[in-house]
Short mmCIF file of C-alpha atoms and ligand atoms in Angstrom, two decimals:
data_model
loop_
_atom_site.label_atom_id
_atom_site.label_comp_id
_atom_site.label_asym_id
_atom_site.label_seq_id
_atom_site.Cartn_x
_atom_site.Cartn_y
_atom_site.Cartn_z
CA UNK A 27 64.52 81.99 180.06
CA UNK A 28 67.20 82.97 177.34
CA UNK A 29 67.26 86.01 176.16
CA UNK A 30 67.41 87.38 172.72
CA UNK A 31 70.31 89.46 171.51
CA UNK A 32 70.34 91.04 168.35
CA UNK A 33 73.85 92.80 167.09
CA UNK A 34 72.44 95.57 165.05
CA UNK A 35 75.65 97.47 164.50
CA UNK A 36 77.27 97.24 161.55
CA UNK A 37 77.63 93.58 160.46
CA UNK A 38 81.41 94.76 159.57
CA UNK A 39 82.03 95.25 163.41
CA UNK A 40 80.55 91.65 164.39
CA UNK A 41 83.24 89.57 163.91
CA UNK A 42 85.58 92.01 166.39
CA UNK A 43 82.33 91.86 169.28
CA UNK A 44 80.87 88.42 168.75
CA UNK A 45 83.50 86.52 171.12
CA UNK A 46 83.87 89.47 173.74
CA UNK A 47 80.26 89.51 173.59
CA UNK A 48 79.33 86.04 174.16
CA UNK A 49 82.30 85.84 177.05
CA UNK A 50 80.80 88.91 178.77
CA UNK A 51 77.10 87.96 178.58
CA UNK A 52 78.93 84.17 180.53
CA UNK A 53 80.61 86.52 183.00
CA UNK A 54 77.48 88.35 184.12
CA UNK A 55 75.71 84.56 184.29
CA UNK A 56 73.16 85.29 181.38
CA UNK A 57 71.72 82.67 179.63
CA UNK A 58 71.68 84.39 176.10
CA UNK A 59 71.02 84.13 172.50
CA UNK A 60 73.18 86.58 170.59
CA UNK A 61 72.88 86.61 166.89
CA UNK A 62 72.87 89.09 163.76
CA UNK A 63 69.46 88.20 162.64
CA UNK A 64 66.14 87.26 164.55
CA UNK A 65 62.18 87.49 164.11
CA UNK A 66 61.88 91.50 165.43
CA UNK A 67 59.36 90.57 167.92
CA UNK A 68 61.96 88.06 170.02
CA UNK A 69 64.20 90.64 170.06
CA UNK A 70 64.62 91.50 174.01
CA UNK A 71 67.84 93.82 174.29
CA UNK A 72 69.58 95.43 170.90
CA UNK A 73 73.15 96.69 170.53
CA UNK A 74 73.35 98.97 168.33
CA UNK A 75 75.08 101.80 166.42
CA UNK A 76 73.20 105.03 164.72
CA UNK A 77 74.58 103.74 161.75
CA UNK A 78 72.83 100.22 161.76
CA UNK A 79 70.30 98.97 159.17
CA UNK A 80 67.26 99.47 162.15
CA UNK A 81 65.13 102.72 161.81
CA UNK A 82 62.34 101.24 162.74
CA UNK A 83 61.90 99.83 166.58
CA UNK A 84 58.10 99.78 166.14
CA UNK A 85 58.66 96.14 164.92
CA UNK A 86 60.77 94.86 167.75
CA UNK A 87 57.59 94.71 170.62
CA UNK A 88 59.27 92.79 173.26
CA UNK A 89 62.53 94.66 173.25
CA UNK A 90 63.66 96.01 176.66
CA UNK A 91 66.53 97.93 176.08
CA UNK A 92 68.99 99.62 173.55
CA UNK A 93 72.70 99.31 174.44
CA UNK A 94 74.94 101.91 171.73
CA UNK A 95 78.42 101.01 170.93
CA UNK A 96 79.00 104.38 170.79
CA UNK A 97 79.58 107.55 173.26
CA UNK A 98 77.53 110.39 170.51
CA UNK A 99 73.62 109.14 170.49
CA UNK A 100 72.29 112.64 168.49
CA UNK A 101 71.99 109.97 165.43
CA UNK A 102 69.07 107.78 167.67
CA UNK A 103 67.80 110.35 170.32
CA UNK A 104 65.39 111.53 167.59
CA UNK A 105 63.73 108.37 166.51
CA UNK A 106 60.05 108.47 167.74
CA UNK A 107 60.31 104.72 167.02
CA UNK A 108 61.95 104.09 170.21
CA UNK A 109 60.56 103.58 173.36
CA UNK A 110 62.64 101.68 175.82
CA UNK A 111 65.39 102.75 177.79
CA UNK A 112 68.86 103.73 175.65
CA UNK A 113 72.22 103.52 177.17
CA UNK A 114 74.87 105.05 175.35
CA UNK A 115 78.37 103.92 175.23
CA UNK A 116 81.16 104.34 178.46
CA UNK A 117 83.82 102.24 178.00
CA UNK A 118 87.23 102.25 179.86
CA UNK A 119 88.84 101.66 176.14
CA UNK A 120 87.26 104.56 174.12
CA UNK A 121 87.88 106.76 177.18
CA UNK A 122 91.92 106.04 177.09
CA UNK A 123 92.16 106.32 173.48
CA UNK A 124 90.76 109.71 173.72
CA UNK A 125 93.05 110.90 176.84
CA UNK A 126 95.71 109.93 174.84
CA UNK A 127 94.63 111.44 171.71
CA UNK A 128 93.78 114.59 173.19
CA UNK A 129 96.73 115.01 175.79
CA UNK A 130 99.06 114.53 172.01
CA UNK A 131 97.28 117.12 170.76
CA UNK A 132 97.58 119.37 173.69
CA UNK A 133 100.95 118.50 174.19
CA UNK A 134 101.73 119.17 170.12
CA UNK A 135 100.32 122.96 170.59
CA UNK A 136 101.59 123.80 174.03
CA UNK A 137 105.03 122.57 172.99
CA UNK A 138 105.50 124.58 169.44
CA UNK A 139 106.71 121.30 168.17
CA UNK A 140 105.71 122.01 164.33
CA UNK A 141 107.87 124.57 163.91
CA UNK A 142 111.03 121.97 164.64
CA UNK A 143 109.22 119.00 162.90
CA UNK A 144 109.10 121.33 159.54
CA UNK A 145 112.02 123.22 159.68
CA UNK A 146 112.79 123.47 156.13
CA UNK A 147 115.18 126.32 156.16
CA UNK A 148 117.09 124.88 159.33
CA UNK A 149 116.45 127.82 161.61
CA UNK A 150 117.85 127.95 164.77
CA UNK A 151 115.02 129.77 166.91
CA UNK A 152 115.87 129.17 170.65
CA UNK A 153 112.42 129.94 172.30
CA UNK A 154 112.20 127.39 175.01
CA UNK A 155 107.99 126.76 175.99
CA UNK A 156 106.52 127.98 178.80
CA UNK A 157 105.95 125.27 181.58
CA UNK A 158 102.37 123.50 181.43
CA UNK A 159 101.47 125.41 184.62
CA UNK A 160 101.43 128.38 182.40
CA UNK A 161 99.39 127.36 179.73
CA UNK A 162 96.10 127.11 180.78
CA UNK A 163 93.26 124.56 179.19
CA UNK A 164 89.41 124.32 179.13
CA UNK A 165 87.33 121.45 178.05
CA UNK A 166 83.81 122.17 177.47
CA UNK A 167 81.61 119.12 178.34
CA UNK A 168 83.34 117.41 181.16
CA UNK A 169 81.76 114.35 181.37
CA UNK A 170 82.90 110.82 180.69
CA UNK A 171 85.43 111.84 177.89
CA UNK A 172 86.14 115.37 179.53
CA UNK A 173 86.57 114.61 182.84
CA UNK A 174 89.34 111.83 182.03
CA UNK A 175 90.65 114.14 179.28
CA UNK A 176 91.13 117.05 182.39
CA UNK A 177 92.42 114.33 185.05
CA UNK A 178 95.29 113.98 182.50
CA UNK A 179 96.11 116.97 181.63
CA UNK A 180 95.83 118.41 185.25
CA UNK A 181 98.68 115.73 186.36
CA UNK A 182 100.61 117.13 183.94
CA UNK A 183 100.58 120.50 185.42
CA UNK A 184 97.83 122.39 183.17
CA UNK A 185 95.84 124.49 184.77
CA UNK A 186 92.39 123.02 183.77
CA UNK A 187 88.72 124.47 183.11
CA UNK A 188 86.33 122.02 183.15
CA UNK A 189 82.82 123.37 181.62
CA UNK A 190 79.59 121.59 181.97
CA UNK A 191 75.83 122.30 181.98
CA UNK A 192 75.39 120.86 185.38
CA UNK A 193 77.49 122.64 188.88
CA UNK A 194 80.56 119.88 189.34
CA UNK A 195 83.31 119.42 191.65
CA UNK A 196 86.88 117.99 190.93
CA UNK A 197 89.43 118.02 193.06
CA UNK A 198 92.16 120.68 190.93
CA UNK A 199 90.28 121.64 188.41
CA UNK A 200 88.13 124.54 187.58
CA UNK A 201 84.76 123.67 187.54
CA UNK A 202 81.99 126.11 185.92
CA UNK A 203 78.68 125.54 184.20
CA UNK A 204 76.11 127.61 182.48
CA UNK A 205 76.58 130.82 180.69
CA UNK A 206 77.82 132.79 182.66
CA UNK A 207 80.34 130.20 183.24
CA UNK A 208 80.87 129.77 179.39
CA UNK A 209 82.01 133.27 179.00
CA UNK A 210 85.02 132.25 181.88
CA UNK A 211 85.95 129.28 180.36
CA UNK A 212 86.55 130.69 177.23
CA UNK A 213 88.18 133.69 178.44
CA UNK A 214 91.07 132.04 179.87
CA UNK A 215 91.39 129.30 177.06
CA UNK A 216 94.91 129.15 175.50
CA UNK A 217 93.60 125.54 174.54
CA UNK A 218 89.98 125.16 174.15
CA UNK A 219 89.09 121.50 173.58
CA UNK A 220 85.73 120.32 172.55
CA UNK A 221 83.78 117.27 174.34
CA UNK A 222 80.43 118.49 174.17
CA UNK A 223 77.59 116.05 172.79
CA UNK A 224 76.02 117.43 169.97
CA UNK A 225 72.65 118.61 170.61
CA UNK A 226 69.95 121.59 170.36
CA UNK A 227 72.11 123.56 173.20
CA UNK A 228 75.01 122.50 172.30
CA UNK A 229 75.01 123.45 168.04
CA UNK A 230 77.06 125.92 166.77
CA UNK A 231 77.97 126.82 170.69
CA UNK A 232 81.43 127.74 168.99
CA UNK A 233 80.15 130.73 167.02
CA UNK A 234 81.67 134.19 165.76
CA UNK A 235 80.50 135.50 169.38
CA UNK A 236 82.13 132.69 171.87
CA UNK A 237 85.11 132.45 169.38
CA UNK A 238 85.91 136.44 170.11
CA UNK A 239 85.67 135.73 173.99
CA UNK A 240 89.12 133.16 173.62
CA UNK A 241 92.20 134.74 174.06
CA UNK A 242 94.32 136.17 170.76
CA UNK A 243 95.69 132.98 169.32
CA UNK A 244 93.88 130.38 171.10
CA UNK A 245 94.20 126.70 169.58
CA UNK A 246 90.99 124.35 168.98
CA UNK A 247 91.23 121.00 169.48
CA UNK A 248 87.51 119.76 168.70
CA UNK A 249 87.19 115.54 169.44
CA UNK A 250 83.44 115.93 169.79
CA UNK A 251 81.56 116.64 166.92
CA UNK A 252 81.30 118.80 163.92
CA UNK A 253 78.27 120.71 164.36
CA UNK A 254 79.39 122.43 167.94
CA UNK A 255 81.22 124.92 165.50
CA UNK A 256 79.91 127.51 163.39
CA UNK A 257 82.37 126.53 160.23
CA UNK A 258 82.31 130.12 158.81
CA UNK A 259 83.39 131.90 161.72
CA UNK A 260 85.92 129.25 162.54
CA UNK A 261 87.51 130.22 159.23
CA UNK A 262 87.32 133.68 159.65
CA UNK A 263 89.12 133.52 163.26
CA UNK A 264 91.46 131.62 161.47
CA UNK A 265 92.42 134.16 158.58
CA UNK A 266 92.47 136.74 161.44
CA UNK A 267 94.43 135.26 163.88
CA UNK A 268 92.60 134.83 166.74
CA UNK A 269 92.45 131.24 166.71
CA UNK A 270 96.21 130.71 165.71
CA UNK A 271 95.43 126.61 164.91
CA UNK A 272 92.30 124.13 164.84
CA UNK A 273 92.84 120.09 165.21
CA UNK A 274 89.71 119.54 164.06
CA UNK A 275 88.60 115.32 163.94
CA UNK A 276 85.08 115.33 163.36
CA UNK A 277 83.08 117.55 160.30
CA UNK A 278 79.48 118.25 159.96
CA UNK A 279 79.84 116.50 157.04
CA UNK A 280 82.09 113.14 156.74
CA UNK A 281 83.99 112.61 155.15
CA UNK A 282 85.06 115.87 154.68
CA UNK A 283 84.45 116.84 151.35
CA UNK A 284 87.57 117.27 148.97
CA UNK A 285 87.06 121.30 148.20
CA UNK A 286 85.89 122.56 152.20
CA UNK A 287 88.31 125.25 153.21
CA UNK A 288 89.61 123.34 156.20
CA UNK A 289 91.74 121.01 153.91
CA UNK A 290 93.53 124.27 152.77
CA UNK A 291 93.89 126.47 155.81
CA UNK A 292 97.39 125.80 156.47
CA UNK A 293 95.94 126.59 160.31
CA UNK A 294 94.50 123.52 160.75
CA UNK A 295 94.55 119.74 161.24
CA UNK A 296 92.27 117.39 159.78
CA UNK A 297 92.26 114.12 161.05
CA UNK A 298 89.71 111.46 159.73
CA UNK A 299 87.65 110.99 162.89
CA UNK A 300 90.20 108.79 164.95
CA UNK A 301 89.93 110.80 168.05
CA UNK A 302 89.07 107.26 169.64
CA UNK A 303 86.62 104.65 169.39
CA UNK A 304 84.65 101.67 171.03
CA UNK A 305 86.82 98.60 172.07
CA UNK A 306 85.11 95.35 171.94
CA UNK A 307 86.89 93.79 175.05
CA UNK A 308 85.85 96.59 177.45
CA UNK A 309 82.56 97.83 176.03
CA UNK A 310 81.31 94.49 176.11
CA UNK A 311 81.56 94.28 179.93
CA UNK A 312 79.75 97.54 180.12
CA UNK A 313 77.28 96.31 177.57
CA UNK A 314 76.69 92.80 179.19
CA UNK A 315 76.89 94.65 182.71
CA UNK A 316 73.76 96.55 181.70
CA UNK A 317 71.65 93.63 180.73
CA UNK A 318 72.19 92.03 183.97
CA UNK A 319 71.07 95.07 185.54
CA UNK A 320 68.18 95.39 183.39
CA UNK A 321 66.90 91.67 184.40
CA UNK A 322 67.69 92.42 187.97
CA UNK A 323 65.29 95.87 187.81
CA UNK A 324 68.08 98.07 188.14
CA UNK A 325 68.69 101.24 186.62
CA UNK A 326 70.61 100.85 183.48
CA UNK A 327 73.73 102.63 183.69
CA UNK A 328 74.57 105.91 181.37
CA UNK A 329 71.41 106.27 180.32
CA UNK A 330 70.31 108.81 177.70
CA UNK A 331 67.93 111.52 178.63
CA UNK A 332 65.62 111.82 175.27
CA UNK A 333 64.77 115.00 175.83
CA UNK A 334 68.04 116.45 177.08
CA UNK A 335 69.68 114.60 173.77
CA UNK A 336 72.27 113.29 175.61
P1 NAP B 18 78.99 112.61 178.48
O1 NAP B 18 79.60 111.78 179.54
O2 NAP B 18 77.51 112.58 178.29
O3 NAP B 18 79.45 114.11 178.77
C1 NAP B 18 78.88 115.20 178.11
C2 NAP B 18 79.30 116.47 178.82
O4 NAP B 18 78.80 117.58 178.09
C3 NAP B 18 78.72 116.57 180.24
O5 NAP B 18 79.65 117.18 181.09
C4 NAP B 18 77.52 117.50 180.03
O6 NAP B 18 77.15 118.27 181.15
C5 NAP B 18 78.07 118.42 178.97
N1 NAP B 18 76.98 119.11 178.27
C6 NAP B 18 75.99 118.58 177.52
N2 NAP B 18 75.17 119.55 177.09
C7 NAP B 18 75.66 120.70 177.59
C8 NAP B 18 75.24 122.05 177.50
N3 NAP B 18 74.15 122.41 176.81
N4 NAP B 18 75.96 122.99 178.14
C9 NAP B 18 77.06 122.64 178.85
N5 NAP B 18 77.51 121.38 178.97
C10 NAP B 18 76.81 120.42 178.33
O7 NAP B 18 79.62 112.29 177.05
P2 NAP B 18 81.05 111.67 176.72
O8 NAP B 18 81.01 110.21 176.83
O9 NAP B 18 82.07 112.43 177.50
O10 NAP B 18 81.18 112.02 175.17
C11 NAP B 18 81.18 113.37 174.71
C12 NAP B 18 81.11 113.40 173.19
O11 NAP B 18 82.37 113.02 172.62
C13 NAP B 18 80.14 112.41 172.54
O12 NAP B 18 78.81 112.88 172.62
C14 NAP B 18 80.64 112.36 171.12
O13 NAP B 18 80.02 113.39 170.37
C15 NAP B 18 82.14 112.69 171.25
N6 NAP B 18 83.00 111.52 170.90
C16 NAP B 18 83.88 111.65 169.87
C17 NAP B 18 84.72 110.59 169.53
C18 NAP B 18 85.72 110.73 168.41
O14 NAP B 18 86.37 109.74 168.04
N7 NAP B 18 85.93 111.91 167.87
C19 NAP B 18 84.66 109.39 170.24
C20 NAP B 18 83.76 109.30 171.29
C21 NAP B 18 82.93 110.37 171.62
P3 NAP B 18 76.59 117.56 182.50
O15 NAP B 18 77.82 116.88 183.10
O16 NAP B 18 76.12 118.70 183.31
O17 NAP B 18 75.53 116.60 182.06
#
């Protein structure tokens, strides 16, 4: 029987998935219907993207599964609406954009190299960097993103934390979980970098208290979301020094509005939430990959926990 697949995503983004789409669903040998528009109740599998015109699933009563087209799901794992399995998004392509956004970020820090990309008063200040085996890095929420993130930055010599809410092992890198394992990670942090989902545990996890447990002149990099950070006491580490910079890509609020503080702190980097993102070509295979699995009774894959938020 064909299925029905409804692109609920933003109807911007459909002319970038509709062909990887429709090749991917051919790959994985499924006879389907994939369209921006059907009767809600022949909907069987949605993909779809917090920001999408659906708040409503009650409507769609023979849908089986949710596929996002994006990594964060706090903007869906609320909606009492839905009832049927959600798989958020892990694709190869968002996962290299974000290595390579994060290791350039890392690399900008650990390497000084603003103060010879502004030089206005030519200054000749010959202080060489310390080798990456001296500067050590931890990334809270080693997952998907993390995890590649660490892999990266451990081949590069960093000595890497990797800090999750789950006991993990990876072969060179630092591996703790929990609290007490919070307060380690951050002690040690010359870089801290962000890849935490947000959710109930996860909130304003960057507060006045956690920020005072980094070493004097830490850098944030924060690629995950706005809300892990407590704004106010990220601005008053700031002004006092002990966080010496913030890269900071996503805002609790976005886009960041003209008069917030972090536009003026001459401390930190704003960029416009282009850490990474979704790309068609490979998410599609993971997307497509899923809805075979579904119709063969299998487990999707990277499936959300409701309840854990993530
Ligand atoms: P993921 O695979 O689900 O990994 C999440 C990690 O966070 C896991 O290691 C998880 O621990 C850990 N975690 C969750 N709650 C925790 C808690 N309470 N305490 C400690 N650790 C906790 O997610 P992902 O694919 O790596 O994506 C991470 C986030 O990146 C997304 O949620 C999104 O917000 C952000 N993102 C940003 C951009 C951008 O352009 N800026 C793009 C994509 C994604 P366990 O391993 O123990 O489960």
């Amino acid at each position: 029987m064909t299925l029905n697949i409804l692109f609920a995503a933003a109807q911007a983004d459909w002319p970038d998935y509709e062909t990887p789409l429709r090749d991917a669903l051919k790959t994985e040998g499924l006879d389907a219907d994939l369209r921006t528009s059907f009767a809600p109740e022949l909907v069987d599998y949605m993909v779809y993207a917090p920001s999408s015109e659906v708040k409503d699933f009650a409507p769609y009563t023979r849908l089986k599964a949710v596929l996002n087209l994006w990594a964060g799901v706090e903007g869906v794992t609320g909606n009492e609406t839905l009832n049927v399995p959600l798989a958020r998004m892990v694709d190869p392509g968002l996962t290299q954009g974000m290595v390579e956004w994060v290791t350039g970020h890392v690399l900008r820090h650990h390497l000084g190299m603003d103060a010879h990309i502004v030089n206005l008063d030519h200054s000749w200040h010959h202080c060489a960097p310390p080798l990456a085996q001296d500067r050590p890095v931890t990334i809270l929420g080693y997952g998907a993103l993390g995890a590649a993130c660490g892999e990266m930055l451990r081949s590069l010599g960093f000595p890497v934390t990797g800090w999750s809410r789950r006991p993990g092992d990876a072969p060179g890198i630092r591996r703790l979980h929990g609290a007490d394992g919070l307060i380690q990670a951050l002690e040690t942090a010359e870089i801290l970098v962000l890849l935490l989902p947000l959710t109930g545990d996860t909130e304003n996890l960057l507060d006045a208290t956690s920020l005072a447990r980094l070493p004097k002149g830490a850098v944030l990099v924060n690629p995950g979301r706005g809300a892990l950070i407590d704004d106010g006491a990220l601005i008053d580490a700031l002004t006092s020094g002990q966080i010496s910079h913030a890269t900071l890509d996503v805002f609790r609020t976005e886009p960041l509005p003209k008069e917030h503080a972090f536009w003026s702190l001459p401390n930190v980097t704003v960029t416009p939430h282009v850490a990474s993102e979704t790309r068609p070509r490979t998410a599609a295979r993971t997307i497509a990959e899923n809805i075979r699995r579904a119709e063969d009774g299998q487990p999707l894959k990277h499936l959300v926990d409701r309840a854990r938020g993530y």
